[in-house]
Amino acid sequence: MDEYSCFVDWDKMDVTVQSQDAKDLTCTEFQELKQLARQGYWAKNHSLRAKVYHKLISNIPCRTVTPDANVYRDIVVKIVGKRNSNSLPLPEFVDDSLVPTYCLNAEGIGAVRKIILCIANQFPDISFCPALPSVIALLLHYSKDEAECFEQVCRILACNDPSKRLIDQTFLAFESSCMTFGDLVNKYCQAAHKLMVAVSEDVLEVYSDWQRWLFGELPMAYIARVFDVFLVEGYKVLYRVALAILKFFHKVRAGQPMESDSIQQDIRAFVRDIAKSVSPERLLEKAFAIRLFSRKEIQLLQMANEKALQQKGITVKQKRQNVHLAVHAENFKSEIVSVKEMRDIWSWIPERFALCQPLLLFTTLEHGCSLSRFYSHSEGHEPTLLLIKTTAKEVCGAYLSTDWSERRRGGNKLSFFGTGECFVFRLQPEVERYEWVIIKHPELATSGSEPENHVSPASSTLSSRSLPSDPSDRLSPFLSARHFNLPSKTASMFMAGSSECIIIGGGDGQALYLDADLNHGRTSHCNTFNNQPLCSESFQISVLEVWGFRDTMNG
């Protein structure tokens, strides 16, 4: 059909969606390119898409010495020889069982394996890159020959712009992206996440499939549309589309029995047959309707997850501990929650801490009802988990991201601190997790004997409206300023502590107040939200526990 058709089996392609109308792409402004990519401007013209891909990939900033088409022509005969390309063994950094064909003809299918081997020869630093076969198979559709496809893939792999992440090439990068995706699901797909927790022993194992959904299971017409936008906007697009896939999976399968014994297999099957449920346009529409965190925030979260993995020595592919077995029935004992309830809480916390085991730091049954003892046992631990059981049998709590010693920065005044990973939750009488919010004007709070003097339940002090209109104006809601040597004034405020009380702003208008004697507490609930209150407006504490996170790999 055109000069880019030599590897395509057109009998397997839906040519009815292809238009041969003469088009051209003259714009160079990012915003205009972004809109055209999302709208599918070049999606219906095979030749135009090939030219656009070539233009976009040619503009990727690369290392000075990046293998090109001539290098491929020089090495391919030496590496492949006269062997049958379809039987060539692939390097360990790709999954030999997952090499999509994407409507390629026999020559194209063999070319995928030849190009992978030549890339392995030129990029010895690649240790884990499961997306590579899919990218090569896709780009062969829009390449004049193998050498041109090789050059385009090399440019993607050799990108040296630190702000432009493209394809994971190490296990550390891949695994941290899976953890980051898990964190994003926890935030943006709570209904789907709840289903995953209910049917899977290891949620992170399910989420580790997220790149496979895109670069493996997703049909050709869909991944091509995703790749259109990916080349313009970068890695964040992949998170968006994977989140959208999970949302659609939950919507379509909600209430239905599982089709197999594995939720992983069910999701893979859904993605392979996604055309039965969702069009490519609808998938992208859903993806871009998600009000995702900024690119900078996601990058900071990814860095934190990478750091957590490095500290645990997880830098190469290995058998990962089942994170939901971090709470072992034989060595976990709480007077407030059961093993199952603790595992549910563990499914809510950031993935980098889900690798740890719970460690009891403080309990009123053993250490008494003293706020000073609460602080002394909790300080030095970050993060911590607060659990409360009331005399009315209500159970609630909070995940607290920051060390309580931070409260001393305010001297004797009530000091606000913490990050956006903080949240409050309720387990009894019903399970509910409340999304995080920012305490809007901490400078207005003054210390006093009554917590109500600090934060008025009727005010908008705790409200999702307190978020800045431009997410780039604030630090990542996940991480405290000191993690990245950023100004502390830009950190979000979620916890407050003094010698007289504790205040925790958990989210969805919820705030939790504890008096100094740890016998009494109160909650506030903003009426603009439909959620049920955290617990009774005023309550007596039966038992209070504080749990830390023990790193089982580093003692």
XYZ file of C-alpha atoms in Angstrom:
555
model
C 0.000 0.000 0.000
C 2.954 2.363 0.634
C 6.693 2.325 1.198
C 6.182 1.407 4.858
C 4.207 -1.784 4.187
C 6.901 -4.409 3.699
C 6.417 -6.031 7.133
C 2.610 -5.736 7.358
C 0.137 -8.548 6.729
C -2.679 -6.407 5.357
C -5.097 -9.341 5.375
C -5.021 -9.162 9.176
C -5.334 -5.379 9.319
C -8.624 -3.524 9.374
C -8.030 -1.461 6.235
C -11.523 0.066 6.488
C -10.244 2.441 9.139
C -7.370 3.548 6.935
C -7.688 6.723 4.899
C -5.459 7.494 1.934
C -6.372 11.162 1.934
C -3.289 13.287 1.495
C -2.328 14.843 4.818
C 0.678 16.558 6.213
C 1.866 17.628 9.625
C 3.376 21.070 9.769
C 2.919 22.061 13.417
C 5.845 21.970 15.829
C 4.314 23.500 18.973
C 3.965 20.978 21.794
C 0.395 21.890 22.769
C -0.834 21.576 19.191
C 0.996 18.272 18.695
C -0.467 17.052 21.975
C -4.022 17.800 20.853
C -3.508 16.253 17.417
C -2.036 13.093 18.964
C -4.946 12.730 21.376
C -7.432 13.319 18.575
C -5.814 10.660 16.370
C -4.932 13.061 13.570
C -2.430 10.670 11.972
C -4.064 7.427 13.167
C -6.004 6.733 9.956
C -3.200 7.271 7.490
C -0.460 4.644 7.620
C 2.081 6.663 5.690
C 1.447 9.850 7.653
C 1.793 8.027 10.981
C 5.121 6.609 9.797
C 6.383 10.090 8.900
C 5.163 11.550 12.200
C 6.837 8.764 14.200
C 10.078 9.362 12.296
C 9.886 13.091 13.013
C 9.067 12.706 16.714
C 11.710 10.046 17.324
C 14.334 12.046 15.391
C 13.767 14.911 17.839
C 14.474 12.772 20.927
C 17.701 14.028 22.561
C 20.146 11.103 22.601
C 23.615 10.139 23.701
C 26.381 11.354 21.392
C 27.086 7.842 20.162
C 23.762 6.206 19.385
C 23.651 3.187 17.035
C 22.043 3.998 13.697
C 20.841 2.121 10.623
C 24.391 1.669 9.301
C 25.443 -0.037 12.527
C 22.587 -2.508 12.114
C 23.628 -3.349 8.557
C 27.177 -3.949 9.798
C 26.330 -6.264 12.701
C 23.143 -8.136 11.781
C 24.882 -10.739 9.605
C 27.552 -11.376 12.242
C 24.993 -11.789 15.027
C 22.239 -13.669 13.232
C 24.205 -15.470 10.550
C 22.244 -17.979 8.473
C 20.042 -19.121 11.329
C 16.251 -19.111 11.037
C 15.255 -15.816 12.627
C 12.041 -17.301 14.069
C 14.042 -19.751 16.169
C 16.564 -17.256 17.504
C 16.836 -17.328 21.318
C 16.112 -13.959 22.897
C 18.182 -12.270 25.617
C 17.069 -12.703 29.214
C 15.986 -9.072 29.567
C 12.831 -9.750 27.512
C 10.062 -12.295 28.018
C 10.406 -14.901 25.274
C 6.771 -15.900 25.737
C 5.494 -12.392 25.057
C 6.561 -11.243 21.599
C 3.464 -9.718 19.967
C 3.052 -10.037 16.218
C 0.703 -7.055 15.670
C -0.457 -8.189 12.209
C 3.115 -8.544 10.959
C 3.903 -10.916 8.126
C 6.414 -13.760 8.508
C 9.315 -11.504 7.551
C 8.259 -8.936 10.128
C 7.902 -11.527 12.899
C 11.433 -12.722 12.229
C 12.712 -9.153 12.056
C 11.525 -8.479 15.631
C 13.851 -11.139 16.998
C 16.785 -10.032 14.833
C 16.471 -6.420 15.989
C 16.210 -7.461 19.657
C 19.470 -9.414 19.377
C 21.251 -6.511 17.691
C 20.012 -4.115 20.402
C 21.291 -6.511 23.066
C 24.673 -6.335 21.357
C 24.726 -2.530 21.310
C 23.140 -1.898 24.721
C 24.923 -4.180 27.228
C 23.576 -2.103 30.135
C 19.973 -3.203 29.497
C 19.110 -5.759 32.165
C 15.299 -5.824 32.046
C 13.139 -4.427 29.256
C 9.919 -6.434 28.778
C 8.315 -3.682 26.634
C 11.020 -3.871 23.945
C 9.485 -6.598 21.680
C 6.187 -4.718 21.524
C 7.862 -1.418 20.650
C 9.897 -3.057 17.892
C 6.896 -4.937 16.469
C 4.885 -1.722 16.413
C 7.605 0.398 14.802
C 8.189 -2.214 12.089
C 4.757 -1.214 10.768
C 6.102 2.269 10.178
C 9.648 1.530 8.999
C 10.976 1.123 5.461
C 13.352 -1.655 6.529
C 14.813 -3.399 9.580
C 17.719 -0.958 9.828
C 15.407 2.054 10.064
C 13.339 0.372 12.771
C 16.538 -0.505 14.674
C 17.673 3.128 14.547
C 14.332 4.444 15.827
C 14.263 2.000 18.736
C 17.876 2.865 19.599
C 16.995 6.548 19.798
C 14.187 5.779 22.240
C 16.523 3.653 24.369
C 19.385 6.192 24.211
C 17.309 9.206 25.289
C 19.480 11.271 27.646
C 16.958 13.909 28.698
C 16.557 13.342 32.479
C 13.071 14.880 32.373
C 11.895 12.604 29.550
C 11.428 9.043 30.707
C 10.532 6.573 27.953
C 11.153 2.829 28.411
C 12.319 1.010 31.570
C 15.612 -0.781 30.915
C 16.506 -2.151 34.385
C 14.627 -4.275 36.861
C 14.928 -1.498 39.444
C 13.219 0.994 37.127
C 10.567 -1.553 36.118
C 9.793 -2.686 39.660
C 9.610 0.862 40.993
C 7.218 1.734 38.152
C 5.019 -1.189 39.254
C 5.044 0.135 42.824
C 4.265 3.629 41.569
C 1.382 2.262 39.510
C 0.110 0.485 42.619
C 0.210 3.766 44.526
C -1.711 5.481 41.734
C -4.345 2.717 41.641
C -4.728 3.060 45.393
C -5.396 6.757 44.876
C -7.420 6.866 41.639
C -9.079 3.437 41.285
C -10.192 2.616 44.790
C -13.126 0.432 43.732
C -10.891 -1.652 41.469
C -8.187 -1.752 44.147
C -10.703 -3.070 46.665
C -11.577 -5.867 44.233
C -7.891 -6.732 43.734
C -7.358 -6.934 47.492
C -10.393 -9.197 47.870
C -9.426 -11.734 45.201
C -5.613 -11.655 45.216
C -3.095 -12.561 47.885
C -0.490 -10.259 46.334
C -1.861 -7.064 44.827
C 1.572 -5.845 43.727
C 1.972 -9.002 41.654
C -1.234 -8.062 39.830
C -0.054 -4.493 39.298
C 3.329 -5.725 38.071
C 1.433 -6.752 34.944
C 0.551 -3.167 34.098
C 3.136 -2.790 31.334
C 2.193 -6.186 29.933
C -1.390 -4.956 29.519
C -0.082 -2.202 27.268
C 2.966 -3.770 25.620
C 1.725 -7.282 25.016
C -1.987 -7.841 25.508
C -3.467 -4.646 24.044
C -4.486 -5.098 20.370
C -2.525 -3.353 17.633
C -5.102 -0.613 16.962
C -5.100 0.335 20.664
C -1.372 0.310 21.394
C -0.749 2.337 18.234
C -3.124 5.041 19.475
C -1.423 4.959 22.886
C 1.997 5.163 21.226
C 0.871 8.198 19.206
C 0.398 10.136 22.420
C 3.291 8.492 24.269
C 5.840 9.815 21.748
C 4.526 13.338 22.351
C 3.772 13.354 26.079
C 5.980 10.624 27.540
C 5.753 7.975 30.247
C 2.859 9.483 32.186
C 0.530 8.508 29.326
C 1.239 4.839 30.050
C 0.092 5.219 33.657
C -3.054 6.980 32.494
C -4.027 4.273 30.019
C -3.278 1.435 32.444
C -5.461 3.114 35.076
C -8.230 3.500 32.500
C -7.955 -0.194 31.604
C -8.357 -1.138 35.257
C -11.358 1.157 35.618
C -13.059 -0.405 32.592
C -12.194 -3.919 33.792
C -13.872 -3.217 37.120
C -16.890 -1.620 35.449
C -17.421 -4.488 32.989
C -16.657 -7.325 35.414
C -18.163 -5.893 38.603
C -20.452 -8.455 40.225
C -19.522 -11.188 37.745
C -17.692 -14.382 38.757
C -14.041 -14.660 37.812
C -13.457 -16.411 34.496
C -10.312 -18.142 35.768
C -8.577 -18.924 39.052
C -6.366 -15.861 38.643
C -7.329 -12.196 38.538
C -4.127 -11.637 36.542
C -5.328 -13.970 33.822
C -8.772 -12.360 33.859
C -7.336 -8.880 33.340
C -5.035 -10.109 30.568
C -7.989 -11.770 28.810
C -10.053 -8.593 29.194
C -7.285 -6.486 27.641
C -6.815 -8.902 24.733
C -10.566 -8.705 24.022
C -10.980 -5.056 24.957
C -12.575 -4.290 21.582
C -15.720 -6.063 22.838
C -16.123 -3.417 25.530
C -14.246 -0.206 24.714
C -13.058 1.580 21.593
C -9.538 3.069 21.383
C -11.067 6.562 21.453
C -13.094 5.792 24.568
C -10.066 4.285 26.294
C -7.996 7.421 25.701
C -10.904 9.643 26.654
C -11.140 7.828 29.979
C -7.383 7.972 30.476
C -7.191 11.730 30.021
C -10.240 12.340 32.187
C -8.237 11.151 35.207
C -6.875 14.167 37.084
C -3.503 12.581 37.620
C -0.674 14.095 39.651
C 1.856 16.209 37.804
C 4.811 14.685 36.007
C 7.123 16.075 38.685
C 5.094 14.513 41.491
C 5.066 11.119 39.800
C 8.806 11.387 39.223
C 9.372 12.080 42.929
C 7.225 9.101 43.889
C 9.144 6.910 41.452
C 12.418 8.089 42.989
C 11.167 7.255 46.466
C 10.127 3.767 45.358
C 13.489 3.200 43.667
C 15.272 4.303 46.829
C 13.170 1.926 48.940
C 14.025 -0.987 46.625
C 17.728 -0.115 46.626
C 17.776 0.015 50.416
C 16.282 -3.480 50.458
C 18.785 -4.743 47.906
C 16.114 -5.393 45.252
C 17.868 -4.224 42.110
C 17.749 -7.370 39.964
C 14.906 -9.714 39.132
C 14.188 -12.042 42.029
C 11.348 -13.707 43.861
C 9.576 -10.872 45.627
C 8.086 -11.312 49.064
C 4.324 -11.505 48.942
C 3.569 -8.079 50.372
C 0.192 -9.130 51.713
C 1.866 -11.859 53.707
C 3.916 -9.188 55.472
C 1.275 -9.476 58.189
C 1.859 -13.034 59.403
C -0.907 -14.650 61.430
C 1.572 -16.422 63.690
C 3.440 -13.316 64.848
C 0.844 -10.549 64.642
C -1.301 -9.724 67.661
C -3.435 -6.654 68.129
C -6.196 -5.885 70.611
C -7.919 -3.720 67.989
C -7.728 -5.349 64.554
C -7.623 -8.873 63.173
C -4.959 -10.201 60.806
C -7.355 -9.776 57.885
C -8.144 -6.174 58.849
C -4.433 -5.380 59.172
C -3.821 -6.852 55.730
C -6.587 -4.628 54.372
C -4.847 -1.602 55.901
C -1.543 -2.833 54.424
C -3.146 -2.751 50.978
C -3.763 0.998 51.394
C -0.264 2.078 52.393
C 2.387 3.166 49.848
C 3.933 0.195 48.070
C 7.457 0.942 49.282
C 6.333 0.352 52.884
C 4.112 -2.616 52.111
C 7.376 -4.579 51.890
C 7.788 -4.134 55.666
C 6.159 -5.923 58.594
C 4.125 -4.226 61.358
C 5.932 -3.565 64.643
C 3.975 -2.615 67.765
C 5.486 0.558 69.275
C 2.892 1.740 71.783
C -0.332 0.497 73.341
C -2.365 2.117 76.096
C -2.920 -1.324 77.635
C 0.809 -1.618 78.367
C 2.171 1.931 78.355
C -0.769 3.800 79.849
C -2.742 6.799 78.633
C 0.012 9.370 78.441
C 0.590 11.606 75.426
C 4.242 12.096 76.401
C 4.775 8.324 76.424
C 2.915 8.141 73.103
C 5.452 10.563 71.653
C 8.497 8.902 73.235
C 7.582 5.469 71.841
C 6.556 6.780 68.410
C 9.426 9.177 67.743
C 12.201 7.881 65.553
C 9.779 5.867 63.436
C 8.516 6.920 60.030
C 5.850 6.157 58.940
C 3.531 4.983 61.726
C 0.041 3.571 61.933
C -2.414 4.751 64.587
C -5.277 2.416 65.604
C -8.139 3.370 67.925
C -10.953 1.294 69.396
C -13.700 3.210 71.167
C -15.866 2.059 74.055
C -18.711 1.931 71.509
C -16.775 -0.760 69.558
C -15.944 1.655 66.718
C -12.524 1.138 65.116
C -10.703 3.875 63.221
C -7.160 4.961 62.613
C -4.653 6.909 60.581
C -1.609 6.294 58.431
C 0.951 8.949 59.416
C 3.786 9.574 56.989
C 6.090 11.684 59.156
C 8.045 11.206 62.389
C 6.253 12.757 65.369
C 9.535 14.446 66.378
C 8.805 16.991 63.636
C 6.279 18.606 65.992
C 9.150 20.155 67.991
C 9.892 22.586 65.195
C 7.051 24.739 66.425
C 8.399 24.961 69.967
C 5.512 25.030 72.442
C 2.993 25.959 69.772
C 0.827 23.475 67.965
C 3.029 22.463 65.032
C 1.643 21.265 61.709
C 3.615 18.922 59.469
C 3.266 15.728 57.432
C 2.689 14.830 53.788
C -0.136 13.952 51.463
C 0.340 10.246 52.003
C -1.418 10.642 55.355
C -4.968 9.351 55.505
C -7.554 8.314 58.056
C -9.783 5.285 57.853
C -12.614 3.457 59.555
C -12.882 -0.317 60.016
C -15.921 -0.653 62.267
C -18.870 -0.444 61.819
C -18.007 -0.173 58.080
C -14.740 -0.074 56.199
C -13.924 3.261 54.591
C -10.715 5.035 53.704
C -10.808 8.830 53.444
C -8.759 10.573 50.787
C -6.092 13.051 51.836
C -6.576 16.803 52.005
C -4.389 19.733 53.010
C -4.810 21.717 56.206
C -5.228 25.026 54.438
C -4.084 27.706 56.856
C -1.901 26.143 59.582
C -0.595 29.578 60.536
C -4.081 30.448 61.811
C -4.032 27.627 64.349
C -3.103 28.520 67.928
C -2.411 26.207 70.818
C -4.996 25.860 73.517
C -6.728 23.354 75.704
C -9.609 22.760 73.311
C -8.818 21.232 69.908
C -11.790 23.076 68.411
C -9.830 26.276 68.869
C -7.359 25.050 66.309
C -9.580 23.821 63.519
C -13.226 24.650 63.202
C -15.317 21.709 61.975
C -17.615 24.122 60.155
C -14.799 25.911 58.363
C -13.160 24.985 55.094
C -9.846 24.350 56.829
C -10.070 20.678 55.935
C -11.354 20.498 52.410
C -10.332 19.149 49.063
C -10.873 22.711 47.810
C -7.708 23.683 49.606
C -5.587 22.161 46.843
C -3.719 24.759 44.778
C -5.176 25.216 41.329
C -1.811 24.535 39.726
C -0.308 21.245 41.014
C 3.143 22.333 39.862
C 3.154 25.040 42.529
C 3.471 22.545 45.341
C 5.681 19.659 46.320
C 4.576 16.126 45.652
C 1.732 15.268 48.020
C 3.501 11.987 48.728
C 6.844 13.082 50.092
C 8.180 15.369 52.780
C 10.470 18.219 51.789
C 13.577 16.807 53.424
C 13.576 13.804 51.076
C 14.702 16.037 48.235
C 16.254 19.041 50.027
C 13.334 21.224 49.012
C 12.146 24.220 51.068
C 10.118 23.051 54.054
C 7.601 25.845 53.503
C 6.382 24.046 50.380
C 5.575 20.845 52.282
C 1.930 20.011 52.872
C 0.507 19.969 56.392
C -1.497 16.981 57.630
C -0.527 16.294 61.270
C -0.307 18.471 64.342
C 0.937 17.716 67.834
C 1.591 19.512 71.094
C 1.740 18.599 74.771
C -2.035 19.145 74.944
C -3.496 17.410 71.894
C -3.067 15.707 68.551
C -4.860 16.701 65.333
C -4.843 14.579 62.185
C -6.406 15.874 58.966
C -7.248 12.759 57.065
C -9.376 13.708 54.108
C -12.869 14.101 52.683
C -13.516 16.651 55.398
C -12.496 14.300 58.219
C -10.356 15.418 61.138
C -9.391 13.443 64.217
C -8.618 15.058 67.593
C -7.080 13.292 70.604
C -6.803 14.864 74.074
C -3.631 14.717 76.138
C -4.925 11.948 78.411
C -5.584 9.671 75.405
C -8.926 8.795 76.927
C -11.108 11.066 74.850
C -11.301 12.067 71.226
C -13.435 13.934 68.733
C -13.976 13.988 65.015
C -15.086 16.704 62.641
C -16.910 16.021 59.401
C -17.417 18.558 56.632
C -21.029 18.382 55.481
C -20.105 19.008 51.858
C -19.050 15.371 51.544
C -21.287 12.341 51.372
C -19.002 10.055 53.343
C -20.081 8.815 56.747
C -18.190 10.261 59.732
C -14.973 8.619 60.831
C -16.636 7.691 64.118
C -18.773 9.359 66.785
C -18.344 13.116 67.057
C -17.178 12.616 70.636
C -15.859 9.270 71.844
C -14.030 7.516 74.666
C -10.952 5.481 73.800
C -10.915 1.846 74.878
C -7.547 0.916 73.332
C -5.018 2.895 71.291
C -2.072 1.335 69.449
C 0.786 2.746 67.393
C 2.508 0.492 64.877
C 5.793 1.025 63.068
C 7.179 -0.623 59.935
C 9.963 -3.168 60.334
C 12.261 -3.695 57.379
C 12.632 -7.480 57.333
C 15.529 -7.361 54.867
C 17.669 -4.908 56.805
C 16.773 -6.056 60.274
